[in-house]
Amino acid sequence: DVEDKEEIREGHVYVGPSNYHLLVERGHFALSADEPVMHARPAIDVLFESAADAFGKDVVGVLLTGMSRDGSAGLKKIKASGGFAVVQDPETAKDGRMPAAAISAALVDRVLRLEEIASFLVELCVPRGVRHDRRQGQHSSRR
């Protein structure tokens, strides 16, 4: 689990602890025990909105299955900041209410099946002319 004020490092996946809002600040994470948002703590909107504030156009928000509207306002803020929004196709989600709410409320750049999201993110985030070697976890330039 992420710890309060933990540095954000490239190439890592982070998981927020239960019962805390996870916020993104320039260069590190912050944890908050503030009141639940839409009956949830952690709330996706809190995470997405703080990421948009910290990184603007460099944020990619990905919203997956869920049963509330949480995430819709955060994706709107990501889009307003120039970032990119990806939502799981509600038809392929275990519970499609959250992605459907985001699609109807926010400007969404891509709606993808769950199995398409990882490869799309690699495509989106790895510069053109660079390929990823899955066996070694390394990037190398194409020549």
Coordinates of C-alpha atoms in Angstrom, one line a residue:
D1 CA 0.0 0.0 0.0
V2 CA 1.0 3.6 -0.7
E3 CA 2.3 5.5 2.4
D4 CA 1.7 9.2 3.0
K5 CA 4.2 11.4 1.2
E6 CA 5.6 8.4 -0.7
E7 CA 7.5 9.5 -3.8
I8 CA 6.0 8.8 -7.1
R9 CA 8.5 6.8 -9.2
E10 CA 8.3 6.0 -12.9
G11 CA 7.6 2.4 -13.9
H12 CA 5.7 1.5 -10.7
V13 CA 2.1 0.6 -9.9
Y14 CA 0.7 1.8 -6.7
V15 CA -2.2 0.7 -4.6
G16 CA -3.9 3.0 -2.1
P17 CA -4.7 1.7 1.3
S18 CA -8.3 1.1 2.3
N19 CA -10.3 3.8 4.2
Y20 CA -8.1 6.7 3.0
H21 CA -8.5 9.0 0.0
L22 CA -5.4 8.8 -2.2
L23 CA -4.3 12.2 -3.6
V24 CA -1.5 12.9 -6.1
E25 CA 0.7 15.9 -5.4
R26 CA 3.7 17.0 -7.4
G27 CA 6.2 14.2 -6.9
H28 CA 4.4 12.3 -4.2
F29 CA 1.2 10.8 -2.9
A30 CA -0.8 12.1 0.1
L31 CA -3.3 10.2 2.2
S32 CA -6.4 11.8 3.6
A33 CA -8.9 10.6 6.2
D34 CA -11.4 13.4 5.2
E35 CA -15.1 12.6 5.0
P36 CA -16.2 10.1 2.4
V37 CA -17.2 11.5 -1.0
M38 CA -20.4 10.0 -2.4
H39 CA -20.3 7.5 0.5
A40 CA -16.8 6.3 -0.5
R41 CA -13.4 6.5 1.0
P42 CA -11.3 6.1 -1.0
A43 CA -13.1 8.0 -3.7
I44 CA -12.0 7.9 -7.4
D45 CA -13.0 11.5 -7.9
V46 CA -10.6 12.7 -5.2
L47 CA -7.7 10.8 -6.8
F48 CA -8.5 11.9 -10.4
E49 CA -9.1 15.6 -9.5
S50 CA -5.8 15.8 -7.5
A51 CA -3.9 14.1 -10.4
A52 CA -5.4 16.7 -12.8
D53 CA -4.3 19.5 -10.5
A54 CA -0.8 18.1 -10.1
F55 CA 0.0 17.0 -13.7
G56 CA -2.6 18.5 -16.0
K57 CA -2.3 17.4 -19.6
D58 CA 0.1 14.5 -18.6
V59 CA -2.6 12.6 -16.8
V60 CA -4.4 9.5 -18.1
G61 CA -7.4 8.5 -16.1
V62 CA -8.7 4.9 -16.5
L63 CA -12.1 4.0 -15.0
L64 CA -13.1 0.4 -14.7
T65 CA -16.2 -1.5 -13.4
G66 CA -18.2 -0.2 -10.5
M67 CA -21.7 0.6 -9.2
S68 CA -21.7 4.3 -8.6
R69 CA -21.0 7.6 -10.3
D70 CA -17.6 8.0 -8.6
G71 CA -15.0 8.9 -11.1
S72 CA -17.2 10.9 -13.5
A73 CA -16.4 14.3 -12.0
G74 CA -12.7 13.4 -11.8
L75 CA -12.6 12.4 -15.5
K76 CA -14.2 15.7 -16.4
K77 CA -11.5 17.5 -14.5
I78 CA -8.8 15.4 -16.2
K79 CA -10.3 16.3 -19.6
A80 CA -10.6 20.0 -18.6
S81 CA -6.9 20.0 -17.7
G82 CA -6.0 18.5 -21.1
G83 CA -5.5 14.9 -20.0
F84 CA -6.8 11.7 -21.5
A85 CA -9.8 9.6 -20.3
V86 CA -10.2 5.9 -20.8
V87 CA -13.3 4.0 -19.7
Q88 CA -14.0 0.3 -19.7
D89 CA -16.9 -0.7 -22.0
P90 CA -19.9 -1.1 -19.7
E91 CA -21.0 -4.1 -21.7
T92 CA -17.8 -6.0 -20.7
A93 CA -17.7 -4.7 -17.1
K94 CA -18.8 -6.9 -14.2
D95 CA -21.0 -3.9 -13.1
G96 CA -21.3 -1.4 -15.9
R97 CA -23.0 1.5 -13.9
M98 CA -19.8 3.4 -13.1
P99 CA -18.3 3.3 -16.6
A100 CA -21.8 4.1 -18.1
A101 CA -22.2 7.1 -15.8
A102 CA -18.7 8.4 -16.8
I103 CA -19.5 8.0 -20.5
S104 CA -22.7 10.0 -20.2
A105 CA -21.2 12.7 -17.9
A106 CA -17.7 13.2 -19.2
L107 CA -15.8 13.7 -22.5
V108 CA -14.2 10.3 -22.8
D109 CA -11.4 9.7 -25.3
R110 CA -11.7 5.9 -25.5
V111 CA -14.2 3.2 -24.4
L112 CA -12.4 -0.2 -24.5
R113 CA -12.9 -3.7 -23.4
L114 CA -11.0 -4.7 -20.3
E115 CA -8.6 -6.9 -22.3
E116 CA -7.7 -3.9 -24.6
I117 CA -6.9 -1.4 -22.0
A118 CA -3.3 -2.5 -21.0
S119 CA -2.0 -2.6 -24.6
F120 CA -3.7 0.7 -25.4
L121 CA -2.0 2.3 -22.4
V122 CA 1.4 1.0 -23.5
E123 CA 0.8 2.4 -27.0
L124 CA -0.3 5.7 -25.5
C125 CA 2.5 6.1 -23.1
V126 CA 5.5 4.7 -24.9
P127 CA 7.0 7.2 -27.4
R128 CA 6.8 6.3 -31.1
G129 CA 9.9 4.5 -32.3
V130 CA 10.3 2.7 -29.0
R131 CA 9.2 -0.8 -28.5
H132 CA 8.8 -2.7 -25.2
D133 CA 10.6 -6.0 -24.7
R134 CA 8.2 -7.9 -22.4
R135 CA 10.7 -10.6 -21.6
Q136 CA 13.2 -8.2 -20.2
G137 CA 10.9 -5.3 -19.2
Q138 CA 13.1 -3.0 -21.2
H139 CA 12.5 -0.3 -23.8
S140 CA 14.6 -0.1 -26.9
S141 CA 14.7 2.2 -29.9
R142 CA 13.6 0.9 -33.2
R143 CA 16.1 1.3 -36.0

